[in-house]
Coordinates of C-alpha atoms and ligand atoms in Angstrom, one line a residue:
M211 CA 0.0 0.0 0.0
T212 CA 1.2 3.5 -0.8
P213 CA 2.2 5.3 2.5
S214 CA 0.7 8.7 3.2
T215 CA 1.8 11.7 5.2
P216 CA -0.2 14.0 7.4
G217 CA 1.8 16.9 5.8
L218 CA 4.8 19.0 6.6
H219 CA 7.1 18.0 9.5
H220 CA 9.6 20.9 9.2
V221 CA 11.2 23.4 6.8
T222 CA 14.9 24.1 6.8
A223 CA 16.5 27.2 5.3
I224 CA 19.8 29.0 5.2
A225 CA 20.1 32.2 7.3
G226 CA 22.8 34.8 7.5
D227 CA 23.5 36.3 11.0
P228 CA 22.5 33.8 13.7
G229 CA 21.5 36.5 16.2
D230 CA 19.2 38.3 13.6
N231 CA 17.7 35.0 12.7
A232 CA 16.9 34.0 16.2
A233 CA 15.6 37.5 17.1
F234 CA 13.2 37.4 14.2
Y235 CA 11.7 34.0 14.8
V236 CA 11.5 34.2 18.6
D237 CA 11.0 37.9 19.4
A238 CA 8.9 38.9 16.3
L239 CA 7.1 35.7 15.4
G240 CA 6.9 34.3 18.9
L241 CA 8.2 30.8 18.1
R242 CA 10.1 29.0 20.8
F243 CA 13.8 28.3 20.3
V244 CA 13.4 24.6 20.8
K245 CA 16.8 23.3 19.9
R246 CA 20.3 24.8 19.4
T247 CA 22.6 22.3 17.9
V248 CA 25.1 22.1 15.1
N249 CA 24.8 20.9 11.5
H250 CA 25.7 17.3 12.0
D251 CA 27.4 17.3 8.6
D252 CA 29.3 20.6 9.2
T253 CA 29.9 21.2 12.9
G254 CA 31.2 24.8 12.4
T255 CA 27.6 25.8 11.6
Y256 CA 24.8 26.1 14.0
H257 CA 21.4 24.4 13.5
F258 CA 18.6 26.3 15.1
Y259 CA 15.0 25.0 15.5
F260 CA 12.1 27.2 16.2
G261 CA 8.6 25.8 16.8
D262 CA 5.6 25.8 19.1
G263 CA 5.9 25.3 22.9
E264 CA 7.1 21.7 22.6
G265 CA 8.6 21.7 19.1
T266 CA 5.7 19.6 17.8
P267 CA 6.2 18.1 14.3
G268 CA 4.4 20.4 11.9
T269 CA 5.4 23.6 13.6
N270 CA 9.2 23.7 13.2
V271 CA 11.2 25.9 10.9
T272 CA 15.0 25.3 11.2
F273 CA 18.0 27.2 10.0
F274 CA 21.7 26.8 9.2
P275 CA 23.0 30.3 9.9
W276 CA 26.0 30.7 7.6
S277 CA 26.8 34.1 9.2
E278 CA 28.4 36.9 7.2
R279 CA 30.7 34.6 5.4
G280 CA 27.8 32.7 3.8
R281 CA 27.2 32.8 0.1
D282 CA 24.0 34.4 -0.9
G283 CA 21.4 32.2 -2.5
R284 CA 19.4 33.2 -5.5
F285 CA 15.7 32.4 -5.7
G286 CA 14.6 30.4 -8.7
A287 CA 13.1 27.3 -10.1
G288 CA 13.3 24.2 -7.8
Q289 CA 12.9 26.1 -4.6
T290 CA 10.4 26.8 -1.9
R291 CA 9.0 30.3 -2.3
D292 CA 6.9 30.7 0.8
T293 CA 6.4 28.8 4.1
A294 CA 3.0 29.4 5.5
Y295 CA 1.9 29.2 9.2
L296 CA -1.7 29.1 10.4
I297 CA -3.1 31.8 12.6
R298 CA -6.7 32.3 13.8
P299 CA -8.7 34.6 11.5
E300 CA -9.3 36.9 14.5
S301 CA -5.5 37.2 14.9
V302 CA -4.9 38.8 11.5
D303 CA -5.0 42.4 12.6
Y304 CA -2.8 41.6 15.6
W305 CA -0.2 40.2 13.3
V306 CA -0.4 43.1 10.8
D307 CA 0.2 45.5 13.7
R308 CA 2.9 43.4 15.3
L309 CA 4.9 43.0 12.1
E310 CA 4.6 46.6 10.9
E311 CA 5.6 47.9 14.4
R312 CA 8.9 46.0 13.7
G313 CA 9.4 47.5 10.3
V314 CA 8.3 44.4 8.4
D315 CA 6.6 45.1 5.1
V316 CA 3.3 43.1 5.0
E317 CA 1.3 42.3 1.9
R318 CA -2.3 41.4 2.7
T319 CA -4.2 39.4 0.2
N320 CA -7.0 36.8 0.0
R321 CA -6.6 33.3 -1.4
F322 CA -9.0 30.4 -1.4
D323 CA -11.2 32.6 0.9
E324 CA -8.5 32.9 3.5
T325 CA -6.6 36.1 4.5
V326 CA -2.9 35.8 3.6
L327 CA -0.2 38.0 5.2
R328 CA 3.0 37.7 3.2
F329 CA 6.4 39.1 4.3
E330 CA 10.1 38.2 4.4
D331 CA 12.4 37.4 7.2
P332 CA 15.7 39.4 7.6
D333 CA 17.4 37.2 5.0
G334 CA 14.6 37.5 2.4
I335 CA 13.0 34.1 3.1
G336 CA 9.3 34.2 2.1
L337 CA 6.8 33.7 4.9
E338 CA 3.0 33.8 5.1
L339 CA 0.5 33.8 8.0
I340 CA -2.8 32.4 6.9
G341 CA -5.9 33.4 8.8
S342 CA -7.8 30.1 8.6
D343 CA -10.4 28.2 10.6
E344 CA -8.0 25.2 10.4
A345 CA -5.9 27.0 13.0
D346 CA -8.3 25.8 15.8
A347 CA -8.0 22.2 14.6
A348 CA -4.2 22.3 14.8
D349 CA -2.8 20.1 17.6
V350 CA -0.1 22.4 18.8
A351 CA 1.3 23.4 22.2
T352 CA 1.4 27.1 22.9
W353 CA 4.4 28.7 24.6
S354 CA 3.3 30.2 27.8
D355 CA 6.5 32.2 28.3
G356 CA 6.5 33.5 24.8
P357 CA 6.3 37.2 23.7
V358 CA 3.1 36.7 21.8
P359 CA -0.2 36.2 23.7
E360 CA -1.2 32.5 23.5
E361 CA -4.4 33.2 21.6
H362 CA -2.5 34.9 18.8
Q363 CA 0.5 32.5 18.6
L364 CA 1.3 30.7 15.3
R365 CA -0.5 27.4 15.1
G366 CA 1.8 25.2 13.0
F367 CA 2.1 25.0 9.3
H368 CA -0.6 25.8 6.8
G369 CA 1.6 24.6 3.9
A370 CA 4.4 25.5 1.5
T371 CA 4.5 27.1 -1.9
L372 CA 7.0 25.5 -4.3
A373 CA 8.2 27.2 -7.4
V374 CA 9.1 25.0 -10.3
A375 CA 9.7 25.3 -14.1
E376 CA 6.9 22.8 -14.8
V377 CA 4.2 21.8 -12.5
E378 CA 3.4 18.4 -13.8
P379 CA 6.5 16.4 -12.8
T380 CA 6.4 17.7 -9.3
A381 CA 2.6 17.2 -9.0
G382 CA 3.1 13.6 -10.2
L383 CA 5.6 12.9 -7.4
L384 CA 3.4 14.5 -4.8
A385 CA 0.6 12.2 -5.9
D386 CA 2.4 9.0 -6.5
V387 CA 4.9 9.1 -3.6
L388 CA 3.4 11.3 -0.9
G389 CA -0.3 10.8 -1.5
Y390 CA -1.2 14.4 -2.3
E391 CA -4.4 15.1 -4.3
R392 CA -5.2 18.2 -6.3
E393 CA -7.6 20.4 -4.4
G394 CA -8.0 23.6 -6.5
T395 CA -6.5 26.4 -8.5
A396 CA -6.2 30.1 -7.8
G397 CA -4.6 32.1 -10.6
D398 CA -1.3 30.5 -11.4
R399 CA -1.3 28.5 -8.1
R400 CA -2.3 24.9 -8.0
R401 CA -3.2 23.5 -4.6
Y402 CA -2.5 19.9 -3.4
R403 CA -3.5 18.4 -0.1
S404 CA -2.3 15.2 1.5
A405 CA -4.9 12.4 1.8
A406 CA -4.9 12.9 5.6
G407 CA -6.0 16.5 5.3
G408 CA -6.0 18.9 8.2
P409 CA -3.4 21.5 9.3
G410 CA -0.1 21.5 7.4
S411 CA -1.3 19.2 4.6
I412 CA -1.1 21.8 1.8
V413 CA 1.5 22.1 -0.9
D414 CA 0.9 24.8 -3.5
L415 CA 2.8 24.7 -6.8
V416 CA 3.5 27.7 -9.0
E417 CA 5.4 27.8 -12.3
T418 CA 8.3 30.2 -12.6
D419 CA 10.3 31.4 -15.6
A420 CA 13.3 32.1 -13.3
D421 CA 16.5 30.1 -13.8
R422 CA 17.2 27.3 -11.5
G423 CA 17.7 28.7 -8.0
R424 CA 21.0 28.6 -6.2
M425 CA 21.1 27.4 -2.6
G426 CA 22.6 29.9 -0.1
V427 CA 21.7 32.5 2.5
G428 CA 18.0 33.5 2.1
T429 CA 16.8 30.3 0.5
V430 CA 15.0 27.2 1.7
H431 CA 17.2 24.1 1.8
H432 CA 14.5 21.5 2.0
V433 CA 11.0 20.7 3.1
A434 CA 10.3 17.7 5.2
F435 CA 7.1 15.6 5.3
E436 CA 6.1 13.7 8.4
T437 CA 5.9 9.9 8.7
D438 CA 4.8 7.8 11.6
D439 CA 7.8 5.5 12.0
V440 CA 10.7 3.9 10.2
D441 CA 8.5 1.1 8.8
E442 CA 6.4 3.6 7.0
Q443 CA 9.6 5.5 6.1
E444 CA 10.9 2.3 4.3
R445 CA 7.7 2.3 2.3
F446 CA 8.3 5.9 1.3
R447 CA 11.9 4.9 0.2
D448 CA 10.4 2.2 -2.0
A449 CA 7.8 4.7 -3.4
F450 CA 10.6 7.2 -4.3
R451 CA 12.5 4.5 -6.0
A452 CA 9.5 3.3 -7.9
H453 CA 9.1 6.8 -9.1
G454 CA 12.6 6.8 -10.4
R455 CA 14.1 9.0 -7.8
D456 CA 17.4 8.5 -5.9
V457 CA 16.8 8.4 -2.2
T458 CA 19.1 8.2 0.8
E459 CA 19.4 5.6 3.5
I460 CA 17.5 6.3 6.7
I461 CA 19.7 8.8 8.6
D462 CA 19.5 9.3 12.4
R463 CA 19.0 13.1 13.0
T464 CA 18.7 12.5 16.8
Y465 CA 15.3 14.2 17.0
F466 CA 13.9 12.2 14.1
R467 CA 15.0 9.7 11.4
S468 CA 15.2 11.1 7.9
I469 CA 15.4 10.2 4.2
Y470 CA 16.0 12.7 1.4
A471 CA 15.2 12.7 -2.3
R472 CA 15.1 15.5 -4.8
E473 CA 11.8 15.8 -6.6
P474 CA 11.9 16.2 -10.4
G475 CA 11.4 20.0 -10.2
G476 CA 14.5 20.4 -8.1
V477 CA 13.1 20.8 -4.6
L478 CA 14.9 18.7 -2.0
F479 CA 12.3 16.7 -0.1
E480 CA 12.8 14.9 3.3
V481 CA 10.6 12.4 5.0
A482 CA 11.1 12.6 8.8
T483 CA 9.6 10.5 11.6
T484 CA 7.4 11.9 14.3
E485 CA 9.5 10.4 17.1
P486 CA 11.6 10.7 19.2
G487 CA 11.2 14.5 19.3
F488 CA 13.2 17.3 20.9
D489 CA 13.0 16.1 24.5
V490 CA 15.3 13.2 23.8
D491 CA 18.2 15.2 25.1
E492 CA 16.7 18.1 27.0
A493 CA 13.9 18.3 29.5
P494 CA 10.7 19.9 28.0
D495 CA 11.1 23.1 30.1
E496 CA 14.7 23.4 29.1
L497 CA 14.5 23.0 25.4
G498 CA 17.0 25.1 23.5
T499 CA 18.8 26.5 26.5
S500 CA 22.1 24.7 25.9
L501 CA 24.1 23.5 22.9
A502 CA 22.8 20.0 22.2
L503 CA 25.3 17.7 20.5
P504 CA 24.7 14.1 19.3
E505 CA 26.5 11.5 21.4
R506 CA 29.2 10.9 18.8
L507 CA 30.2 14.6 18.9
E508 CA 30.3 15.0 22.7
D509 CA 34.1 14.4 22.9
E510 CA 34.6 17.3 20.6
R511 CA 32.3 19.7 22.4
E512 CA 35.0 22.2 23.5
A513 CA 36.5 22.5 20.0
I514 CA 33.0 22.7 18.4
E515 CA 31.9 25.5 20.8
A516 CA 35.1 27.4 20.2
Q517 CA 34.6 27.7 16.5
L518 CA 30.8 28.5 16.4
P519 CA 30.0 32.2 15.7
A520 CA 29.2 34.5 18.6
F521 CA 25.6 35.6 18.8
E522 CA 23.1 37.1 21.2
L523 CA 20.0 35.2 22.4
P524 CA 16.6 36.7 21.6
D525 CA 15.2 39.3 24.1
A526 CA 12.4 36.8 25.0
M527 CA 15.1 34.5 26.3
G528 CA 16.8 37.2 28.3
G529 CA 19.3 38.4 25.6
G530 CA 23.1 38.1 26.1
T531 CA 25.3 35.4 24.8
P532 CA 24.5 31.7 25.5
D533 CA 27.6 31.6 27.8
E534 CA 26.1 34.2 30.1
H535 CA 23.2 31.9 30.7
R536 CA 25.2 28.9 31.8
Ligands
ZN742 ZN1 15.4 18.5 7.5

């Protein structure tokens, strides 16, 4: 049987300055800094995770901050254009005010009968807040110590918009491998929804004439879809291969197990397990408060910490460098 996914698990992008990145996602957007670790494949780079109060799958946006030395990316075909979070319809005005007070340009539109607030993060990564009735159905954990009142907090993903040169090949993979079905069209946007439905189950496809994008600061690295467990993940591996795509082995990412495959339009897809989650190495009330390293890197902790770029924690976490909080 073809496996199916409830929808997005996380979205990972390349940021510039780590302090600016954390300040925006925590202080402005009110997400919790649920994990501070390093890129397991490049330990000189941080890996930040921002999500709901518990880092629930379906709420987390993650970043590799390449700092000022990072190569700028270029948006183009084969990339994620926008990552959309759910908010309650009655929170729309709150968010327009909150973002504009912080000097963020917000474009307000309507799409599929929902209010869309589009803006960019400090590195130019496209974000949307969608005022939707689905927000109340989202199974998320609010962050009681966060800077945004709980009733207005982001409520996990609505979906993602992928820009590709041709819609059909990507649509075919979404249908055959991930179980997405076409739901509607709005202008040049085609909407697909995973069979499970519900919050975070949307992928929109738009065609672009732009050249193939170049990965770097200000671009999304990959989008991850959720799967129950490694048994189902194996079925996704088989489905990618049956669709003619190269797919990685199952990789242990400490907080989930992952496979990766590039879809025909060029977007890197990941399928990540629900478990074990972010409390595997930190207590739930201490998430993100120290540098978390996988067991195999613990021996190198001192050297790794010494080469990571300095940055200040968000004001909502008390500001100052991570060292000052030890
Ligand atoms: Zn990932």
